[in-house]
mmCIF file of C-alpha atoms and ligand atoms in Angstrom:
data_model
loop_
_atom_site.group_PDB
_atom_site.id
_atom_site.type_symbol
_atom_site.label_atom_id
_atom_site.label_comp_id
_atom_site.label_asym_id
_atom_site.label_seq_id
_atom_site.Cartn_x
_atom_site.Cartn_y
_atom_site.Cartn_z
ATOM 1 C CA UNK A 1 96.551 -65.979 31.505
ATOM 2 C CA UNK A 2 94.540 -65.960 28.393
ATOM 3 C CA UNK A 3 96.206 -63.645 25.904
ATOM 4 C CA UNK A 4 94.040 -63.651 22.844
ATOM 5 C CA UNK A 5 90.166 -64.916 22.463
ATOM 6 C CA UNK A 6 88.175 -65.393 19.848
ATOM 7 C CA UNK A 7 85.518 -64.318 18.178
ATOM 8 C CA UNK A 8 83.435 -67.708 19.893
ATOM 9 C CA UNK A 9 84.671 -66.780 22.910
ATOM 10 C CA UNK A 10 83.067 -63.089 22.972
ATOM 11 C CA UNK A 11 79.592 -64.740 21.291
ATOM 12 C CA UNK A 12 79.567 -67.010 24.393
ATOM 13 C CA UNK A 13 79.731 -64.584 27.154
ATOM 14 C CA UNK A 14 77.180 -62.849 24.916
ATOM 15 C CA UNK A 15 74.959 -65.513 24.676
ATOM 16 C CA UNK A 16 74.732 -66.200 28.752
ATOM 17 C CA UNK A 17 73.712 -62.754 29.354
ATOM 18 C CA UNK A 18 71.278 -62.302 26.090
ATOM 19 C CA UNK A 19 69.551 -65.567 28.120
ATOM 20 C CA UNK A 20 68.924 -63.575 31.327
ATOM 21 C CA UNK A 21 68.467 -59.716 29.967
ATOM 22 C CA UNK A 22 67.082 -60.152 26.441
ATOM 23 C CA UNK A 23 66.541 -56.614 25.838
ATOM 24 C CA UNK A 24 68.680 -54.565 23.449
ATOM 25 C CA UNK A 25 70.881 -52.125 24.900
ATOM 26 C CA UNK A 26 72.485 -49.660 23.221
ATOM 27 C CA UNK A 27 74.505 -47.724 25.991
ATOM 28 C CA UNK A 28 77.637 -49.365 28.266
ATOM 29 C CA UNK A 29 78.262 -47.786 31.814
ATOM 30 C CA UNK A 30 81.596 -48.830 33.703
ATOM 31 C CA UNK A 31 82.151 -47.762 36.918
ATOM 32 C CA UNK A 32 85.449 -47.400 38.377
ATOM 33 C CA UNK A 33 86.615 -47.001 42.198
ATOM 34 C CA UNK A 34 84.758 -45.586 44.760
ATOM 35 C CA UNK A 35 81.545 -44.999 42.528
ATOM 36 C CA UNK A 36 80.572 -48.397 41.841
ATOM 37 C CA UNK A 37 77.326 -47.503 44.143
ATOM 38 C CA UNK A 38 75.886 -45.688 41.261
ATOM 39 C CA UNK A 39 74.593 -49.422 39.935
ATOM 40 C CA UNK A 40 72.047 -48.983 42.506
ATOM 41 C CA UNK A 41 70.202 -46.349 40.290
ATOM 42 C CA UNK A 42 69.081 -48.679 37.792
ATOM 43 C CA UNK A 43 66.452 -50.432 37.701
ATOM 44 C CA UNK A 44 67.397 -53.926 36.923
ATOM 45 C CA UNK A 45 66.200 -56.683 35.519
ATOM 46 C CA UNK A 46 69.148 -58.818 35.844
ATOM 47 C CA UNK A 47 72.215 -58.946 37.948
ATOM 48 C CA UNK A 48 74.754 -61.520 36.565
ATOM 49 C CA UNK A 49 78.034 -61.796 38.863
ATOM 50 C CA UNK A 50 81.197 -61.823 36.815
ATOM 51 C CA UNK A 51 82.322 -65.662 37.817
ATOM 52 C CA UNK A 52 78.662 -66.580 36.000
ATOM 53 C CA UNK A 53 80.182 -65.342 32.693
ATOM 54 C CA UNK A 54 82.610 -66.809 30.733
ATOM 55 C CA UNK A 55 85.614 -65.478 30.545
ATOM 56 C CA UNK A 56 84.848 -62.707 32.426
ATOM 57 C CA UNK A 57 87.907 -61.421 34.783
ATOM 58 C CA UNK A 58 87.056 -61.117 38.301
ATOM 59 C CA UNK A 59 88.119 -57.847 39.966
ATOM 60 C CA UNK A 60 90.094 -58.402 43.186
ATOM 61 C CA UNK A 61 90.429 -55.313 45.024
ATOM 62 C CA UNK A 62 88.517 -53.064 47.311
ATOM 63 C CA UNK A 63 85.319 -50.846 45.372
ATOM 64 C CA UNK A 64 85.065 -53.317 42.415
ATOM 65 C CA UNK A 65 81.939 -55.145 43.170
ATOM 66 C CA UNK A 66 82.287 -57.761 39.976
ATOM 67 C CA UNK A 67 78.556 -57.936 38.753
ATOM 68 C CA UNK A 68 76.737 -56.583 35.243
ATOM 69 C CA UNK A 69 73.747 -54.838 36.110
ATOM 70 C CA UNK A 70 71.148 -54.829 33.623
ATOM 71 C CA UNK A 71 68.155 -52.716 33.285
ATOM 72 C CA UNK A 72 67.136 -49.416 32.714
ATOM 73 C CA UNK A 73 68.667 -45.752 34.176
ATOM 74 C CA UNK A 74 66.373 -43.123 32.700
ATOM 75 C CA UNK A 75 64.271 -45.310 30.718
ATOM 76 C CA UNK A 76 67.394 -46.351 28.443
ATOM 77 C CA UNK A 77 68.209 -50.020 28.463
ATOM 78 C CA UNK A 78 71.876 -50.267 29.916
ATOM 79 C CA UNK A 79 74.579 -52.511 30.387
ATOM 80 C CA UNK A 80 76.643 -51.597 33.540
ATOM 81 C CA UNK A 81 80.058 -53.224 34.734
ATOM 82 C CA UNK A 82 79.942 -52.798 38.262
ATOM 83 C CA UNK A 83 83.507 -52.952 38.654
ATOM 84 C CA UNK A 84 86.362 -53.409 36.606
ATOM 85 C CA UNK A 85 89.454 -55.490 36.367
ATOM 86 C CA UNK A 86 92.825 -53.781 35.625
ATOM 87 C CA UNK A 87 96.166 -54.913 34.043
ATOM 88 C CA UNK A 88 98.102 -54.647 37.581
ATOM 89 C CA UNK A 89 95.638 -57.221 38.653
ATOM 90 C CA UNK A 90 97.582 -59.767 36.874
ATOM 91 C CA UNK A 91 95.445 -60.301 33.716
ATOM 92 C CA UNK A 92 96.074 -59.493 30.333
ATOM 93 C CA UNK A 93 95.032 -56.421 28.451
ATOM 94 C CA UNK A 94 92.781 -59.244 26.635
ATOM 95 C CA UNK A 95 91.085 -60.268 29.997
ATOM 96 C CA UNK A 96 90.773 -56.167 30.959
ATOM 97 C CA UNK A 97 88.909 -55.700 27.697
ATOM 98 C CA UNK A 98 86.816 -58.696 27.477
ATOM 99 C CA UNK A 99 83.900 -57.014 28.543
ATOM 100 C CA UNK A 100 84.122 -54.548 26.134
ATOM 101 C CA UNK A 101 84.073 -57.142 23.241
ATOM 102 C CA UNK A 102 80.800 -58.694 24.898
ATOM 103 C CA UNK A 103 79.154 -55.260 25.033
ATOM 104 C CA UNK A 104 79.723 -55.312 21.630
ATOM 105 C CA UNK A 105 78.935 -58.364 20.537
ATOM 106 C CA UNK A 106 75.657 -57.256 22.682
ATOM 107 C CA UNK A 107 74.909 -54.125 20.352
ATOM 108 C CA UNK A 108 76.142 -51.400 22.532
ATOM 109 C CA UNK A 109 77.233 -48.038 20.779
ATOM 110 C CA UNK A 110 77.689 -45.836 23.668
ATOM 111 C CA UNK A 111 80.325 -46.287 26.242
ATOM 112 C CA UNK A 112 80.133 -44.191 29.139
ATOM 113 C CA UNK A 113 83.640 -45.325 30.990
ATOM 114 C CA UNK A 114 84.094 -43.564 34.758
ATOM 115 C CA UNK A 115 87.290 -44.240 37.371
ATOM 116 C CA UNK A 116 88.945 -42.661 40.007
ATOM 117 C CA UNK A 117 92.057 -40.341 39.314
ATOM 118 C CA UNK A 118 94.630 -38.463 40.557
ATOM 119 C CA UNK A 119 94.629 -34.729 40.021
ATOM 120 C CA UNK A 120 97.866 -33.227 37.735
ATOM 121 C CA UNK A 121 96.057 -29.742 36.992
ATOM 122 C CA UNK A 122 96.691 -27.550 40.110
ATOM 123 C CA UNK A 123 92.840 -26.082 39.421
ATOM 124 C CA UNK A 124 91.703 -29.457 40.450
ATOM 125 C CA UNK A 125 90.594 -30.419 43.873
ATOM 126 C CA UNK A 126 89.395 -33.701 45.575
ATOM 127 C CA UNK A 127 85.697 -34.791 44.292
ATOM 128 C CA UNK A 128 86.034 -32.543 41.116
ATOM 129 C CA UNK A 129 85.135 -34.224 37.810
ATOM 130 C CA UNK A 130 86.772 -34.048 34.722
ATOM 131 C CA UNK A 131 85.177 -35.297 31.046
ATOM 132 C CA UNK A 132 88.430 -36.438 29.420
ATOM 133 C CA UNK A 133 88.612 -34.563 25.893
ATOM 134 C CA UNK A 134 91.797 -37.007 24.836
ATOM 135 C CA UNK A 135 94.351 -39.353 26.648
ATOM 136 C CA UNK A 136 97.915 -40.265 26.617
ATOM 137 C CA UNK A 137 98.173 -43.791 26.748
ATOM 138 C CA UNK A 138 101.187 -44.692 28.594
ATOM 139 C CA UNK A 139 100.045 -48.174 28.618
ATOM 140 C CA UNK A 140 99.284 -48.489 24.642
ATOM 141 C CA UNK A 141 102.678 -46.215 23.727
ATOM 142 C CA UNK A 142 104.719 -49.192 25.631
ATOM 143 C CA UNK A 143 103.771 -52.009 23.953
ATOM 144 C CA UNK A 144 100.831 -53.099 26.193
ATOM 145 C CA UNK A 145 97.591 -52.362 23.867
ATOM 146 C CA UNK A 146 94.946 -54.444 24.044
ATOM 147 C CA UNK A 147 94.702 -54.833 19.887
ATOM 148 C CA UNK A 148 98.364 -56.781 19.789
ATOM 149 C CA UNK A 149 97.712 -59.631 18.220
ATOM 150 C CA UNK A 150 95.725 -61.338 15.235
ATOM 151 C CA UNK A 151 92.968 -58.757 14.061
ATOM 152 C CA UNK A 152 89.539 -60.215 13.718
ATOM 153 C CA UNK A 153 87.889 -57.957 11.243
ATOM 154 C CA UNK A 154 84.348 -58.811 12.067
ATOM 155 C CA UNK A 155 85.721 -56.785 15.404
ATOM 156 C CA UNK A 156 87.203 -54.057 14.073
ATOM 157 C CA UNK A 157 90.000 -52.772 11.529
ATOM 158 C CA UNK A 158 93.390 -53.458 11.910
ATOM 159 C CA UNK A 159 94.865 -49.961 12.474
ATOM 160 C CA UNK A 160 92.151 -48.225 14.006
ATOM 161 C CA UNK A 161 91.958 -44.117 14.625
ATOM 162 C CA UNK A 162 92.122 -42.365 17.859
ATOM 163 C CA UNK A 163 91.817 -39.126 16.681
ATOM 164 C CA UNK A 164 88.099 -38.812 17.850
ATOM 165 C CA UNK A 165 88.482 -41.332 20.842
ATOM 166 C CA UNK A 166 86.168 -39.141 22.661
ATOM 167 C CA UNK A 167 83.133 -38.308 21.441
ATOM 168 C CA UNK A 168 82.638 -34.178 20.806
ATOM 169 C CA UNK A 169 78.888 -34.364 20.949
ATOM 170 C CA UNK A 170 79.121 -36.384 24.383
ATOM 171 C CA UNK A 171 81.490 -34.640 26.029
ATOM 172 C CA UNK A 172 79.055 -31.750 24.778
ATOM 173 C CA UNK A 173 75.712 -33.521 26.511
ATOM 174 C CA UNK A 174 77.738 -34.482 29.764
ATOM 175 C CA UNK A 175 78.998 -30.424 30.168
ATOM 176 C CA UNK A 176 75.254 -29.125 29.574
ATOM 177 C CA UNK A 177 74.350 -31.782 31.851
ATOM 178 C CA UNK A 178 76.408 -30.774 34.201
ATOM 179 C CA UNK A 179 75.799 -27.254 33.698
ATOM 180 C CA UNK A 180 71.814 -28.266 34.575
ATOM 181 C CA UNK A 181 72.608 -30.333 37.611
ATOM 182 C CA UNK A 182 75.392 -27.414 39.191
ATOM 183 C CA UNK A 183 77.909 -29.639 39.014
ATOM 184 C CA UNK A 184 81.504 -27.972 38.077
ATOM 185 C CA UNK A 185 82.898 -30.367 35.620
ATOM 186 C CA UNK A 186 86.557 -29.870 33.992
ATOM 187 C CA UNK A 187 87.783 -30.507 30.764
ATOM 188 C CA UNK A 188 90.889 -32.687 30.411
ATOM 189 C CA UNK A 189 93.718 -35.232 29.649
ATOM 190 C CA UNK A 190 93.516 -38.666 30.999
ATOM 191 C CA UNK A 191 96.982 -40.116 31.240
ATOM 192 C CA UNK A 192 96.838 -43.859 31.548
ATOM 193 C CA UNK A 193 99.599 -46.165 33.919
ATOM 194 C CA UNK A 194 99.640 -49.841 34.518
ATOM 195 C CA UNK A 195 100.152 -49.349 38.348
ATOM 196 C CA UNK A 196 99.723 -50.526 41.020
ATOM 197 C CA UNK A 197 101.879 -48.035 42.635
ATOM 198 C CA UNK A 198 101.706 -44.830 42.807
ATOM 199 C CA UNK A 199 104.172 -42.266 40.473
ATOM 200 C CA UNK A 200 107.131 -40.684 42.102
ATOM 201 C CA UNK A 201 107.120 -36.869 42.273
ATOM 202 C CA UNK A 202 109.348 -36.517 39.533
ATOM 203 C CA UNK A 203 106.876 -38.454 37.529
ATOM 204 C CA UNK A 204 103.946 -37.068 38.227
ATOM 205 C CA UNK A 205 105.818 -33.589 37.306
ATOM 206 C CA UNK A 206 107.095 -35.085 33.951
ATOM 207 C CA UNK A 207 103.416 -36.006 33.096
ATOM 208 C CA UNK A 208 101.797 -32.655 33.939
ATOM 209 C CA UNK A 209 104.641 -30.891 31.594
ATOM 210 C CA UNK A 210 103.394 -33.341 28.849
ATOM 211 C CA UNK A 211 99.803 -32.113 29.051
ATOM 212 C CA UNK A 212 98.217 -34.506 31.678
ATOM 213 C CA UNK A 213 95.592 -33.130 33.567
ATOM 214 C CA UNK A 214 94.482 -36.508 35.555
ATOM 215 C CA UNK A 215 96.456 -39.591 35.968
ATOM 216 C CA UNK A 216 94.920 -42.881 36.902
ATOM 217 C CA UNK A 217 95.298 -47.011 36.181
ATOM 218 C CA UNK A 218 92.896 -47.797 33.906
ATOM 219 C CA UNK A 219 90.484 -46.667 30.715
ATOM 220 C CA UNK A 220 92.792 -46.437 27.973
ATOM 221 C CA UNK A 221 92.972 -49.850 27.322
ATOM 222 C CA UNK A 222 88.932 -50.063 27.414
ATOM 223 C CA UNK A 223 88.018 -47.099 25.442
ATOM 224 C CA UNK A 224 90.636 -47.960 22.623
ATOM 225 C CA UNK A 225 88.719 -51.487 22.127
ATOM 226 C CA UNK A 226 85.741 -49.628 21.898
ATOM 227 C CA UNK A 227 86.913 -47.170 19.504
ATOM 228 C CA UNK A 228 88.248 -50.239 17.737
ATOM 229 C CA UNK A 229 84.142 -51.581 17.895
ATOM 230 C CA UNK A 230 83.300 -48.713 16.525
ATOM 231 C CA UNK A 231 81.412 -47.226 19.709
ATOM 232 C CA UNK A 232 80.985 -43.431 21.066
ATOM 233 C CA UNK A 233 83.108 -42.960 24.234
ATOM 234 C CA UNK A 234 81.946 -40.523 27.291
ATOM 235 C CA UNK A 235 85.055 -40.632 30.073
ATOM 236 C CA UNK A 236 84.928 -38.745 33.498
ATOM 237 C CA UNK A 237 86.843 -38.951 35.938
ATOM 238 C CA UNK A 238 86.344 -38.656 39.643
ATOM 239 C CA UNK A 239 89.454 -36.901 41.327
ATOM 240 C CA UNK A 240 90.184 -38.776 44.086
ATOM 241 C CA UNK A 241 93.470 -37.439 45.393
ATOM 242 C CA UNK A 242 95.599 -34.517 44.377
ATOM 243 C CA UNK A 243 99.455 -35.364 42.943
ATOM 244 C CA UNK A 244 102.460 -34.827 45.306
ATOM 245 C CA UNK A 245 104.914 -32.889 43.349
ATOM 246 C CA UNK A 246 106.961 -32.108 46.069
ATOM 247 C CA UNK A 247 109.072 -35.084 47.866
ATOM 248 C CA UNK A 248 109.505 -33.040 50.941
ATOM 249 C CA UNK A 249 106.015 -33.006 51.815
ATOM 250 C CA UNK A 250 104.981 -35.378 54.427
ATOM 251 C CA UNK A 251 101.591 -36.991 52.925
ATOM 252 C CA UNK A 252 101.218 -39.980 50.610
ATOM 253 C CA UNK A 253 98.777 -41.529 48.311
ATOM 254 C CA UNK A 254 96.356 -44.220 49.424
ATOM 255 C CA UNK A 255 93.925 -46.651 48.049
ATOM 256 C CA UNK A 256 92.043 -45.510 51.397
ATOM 257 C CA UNK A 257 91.726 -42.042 50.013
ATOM 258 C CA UNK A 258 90.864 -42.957 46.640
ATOM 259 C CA UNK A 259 87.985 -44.838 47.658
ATOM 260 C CA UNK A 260 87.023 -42.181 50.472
ATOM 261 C CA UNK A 261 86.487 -39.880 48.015
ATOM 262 C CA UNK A 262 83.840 -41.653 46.258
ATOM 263 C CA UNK A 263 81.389 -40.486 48.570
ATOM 264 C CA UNK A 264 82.455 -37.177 47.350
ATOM 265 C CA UNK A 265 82.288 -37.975 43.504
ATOM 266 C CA UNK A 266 79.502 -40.559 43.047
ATOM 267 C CA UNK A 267 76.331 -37.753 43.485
ATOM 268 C CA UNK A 268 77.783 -35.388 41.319
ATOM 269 C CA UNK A 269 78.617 -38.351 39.039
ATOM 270 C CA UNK A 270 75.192 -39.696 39.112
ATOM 271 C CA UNK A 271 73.918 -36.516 38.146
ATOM 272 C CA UNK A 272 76.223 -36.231 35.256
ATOM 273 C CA UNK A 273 75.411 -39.376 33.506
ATOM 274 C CA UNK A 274 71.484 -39.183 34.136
ATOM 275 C CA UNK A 275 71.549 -35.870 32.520
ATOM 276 C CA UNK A 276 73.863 -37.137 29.359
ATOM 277 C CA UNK A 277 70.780 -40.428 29.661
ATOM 278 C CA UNK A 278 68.148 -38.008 29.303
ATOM 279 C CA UNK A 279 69.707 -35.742 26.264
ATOM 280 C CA UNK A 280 70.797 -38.751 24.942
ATOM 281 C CA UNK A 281 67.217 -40.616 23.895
ATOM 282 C CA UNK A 282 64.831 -37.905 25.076
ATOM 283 C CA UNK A 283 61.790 -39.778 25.743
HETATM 284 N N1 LIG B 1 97.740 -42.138 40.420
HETATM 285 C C1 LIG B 1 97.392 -43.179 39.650
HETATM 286 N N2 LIG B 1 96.198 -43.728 39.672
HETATM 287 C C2 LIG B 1 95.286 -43.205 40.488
HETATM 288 C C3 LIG B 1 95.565 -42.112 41.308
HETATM 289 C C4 LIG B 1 96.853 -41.553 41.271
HETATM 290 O O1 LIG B 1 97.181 -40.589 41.974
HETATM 291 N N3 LIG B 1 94.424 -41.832 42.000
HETATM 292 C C5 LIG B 1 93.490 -42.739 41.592
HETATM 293 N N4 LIG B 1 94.012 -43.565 40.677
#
């Protein structure tokens, strides 16, 4: 398990997929559980599977394709990760954010991260979407943040600020987007775990009294090594299952549900980041 790369390593990765999509992009697009479908909508010029990049970590489970589409989605060159790999995977935070650090190295300025989430806020229901205004990084405030170790400053600064880790004017764009397409779209707090299981009741209480308004497995540690790059960050999430607070009741959460709802969240989703595309570089 690689813990640390270097700068060499990011320019290689870079340099395999400036050979096959030589166009500049300046906007990033993952896509989390149960929407990576939404790759079909660009028109693309190259489609590089993950094991033909180096050092590219290969996502194992169920809804995470593993391939970078490259092309256009509203006449904007993008860059999409069609799937994602997370830290319960068995990587390190290094290996979860590579990609990040190639998109980069690429010249992307624009992240636009999705996933699949569990709903805290008891307005929320299944297939909702929420722009995240802020997170609470459960991951990063334990130790586990992808930016422990030697700082390369050709990357980014050593301390970097979170204050504005999502982007006012995008979060802005995606809501009048929204707005445009009928889509309801919440505002709210991501709160980032390392999973892979699910939180107990009492947890899932604790982290709606601290302000969480969707909990889910995997972002945070993406969208602070872009903020460390320097890039704009647009996050939505898809709710894909509503939090038991209640021990006594009889249902559980599921992968299965997670991804079921995708067929739910992926239309409303698509319209969402089309619209944000088409304020974005109005052509
Ligand atoms: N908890 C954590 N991660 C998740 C959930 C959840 O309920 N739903 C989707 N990802």
């Amino acid at each position: 398990m690689t813990e640390h790369f270097t700068y060499e390593d990011y320019q290689r990765a870079a340099g395999v997929i400036r050979e096959r999509f030589p166009l500049p992009a300046r906007v990033g697009l993952i896509l989390g559980s149960g929407v990576n479908p939404l790759a079909d909508d660009i028109a693309a010029q190259a489609v590089i599977p993950y094991a033909e990049i180096p050092y590219f970590p290969r996502p194992s489970i169920e809804g995470h394709v593993g391939r970078l589409v490259c092309g256009t989605l509203e006449n904007v060159p993008i860059l999409c990760l069609q799937g994602r790999a997370h830290y319960y995977e068995g990587v390190s935070m290094a290996q979860v954010t590579f990609p990040v650090r190639v998109l980069q190295l690429l010249g992307v300025d624009t992240l636009i991260v999705t996933n699949a989430a569990g709903g805290l806020n008891p307005d929320f229901k299944v297939g909702d979407l929420m722009v995240i205004t802020d997170h609470i990084g459960f991951t990063n405030l334990t130790g586990l943040n992808p930016l422990r170790g030697p700082n390369d400053e050709r990357l980014g600064p050593r301390f970097p600020d979170m204050t504005h880790a999502y982007d006012r004017e995008l979060i802005r764009l995606a809501m009048e987007a929204a707005r445009e397409a009928g889509v309801p779209l919440h505002k709210g707090i991501y709160v980032g775990l390392s999973g892979p299981s699910f939180e107990t009741p009492a947890e899932l209480r604790f982290l709606r009294a601290i302000g969480g308004d969707a909990v889910g497995m995997s972002t945070v540690p993406e969208v602070t090594v872009a903020r460390h790059a320097g890039m704009r960050v647009l996050g939505i999430s898809g709710i894909s299952n509503i939090a038991i607070f209640d021990p006594d009741e009889r249902r559980e959460a599921s992968h299965e549900e997670v991804l079921e709802a995708g067929g739910q969240i992926a239309p409303r989703l698509r319209a969402v980041i089309r619209g944000v595309l088409r304020r974005l570089y109005p052509s």
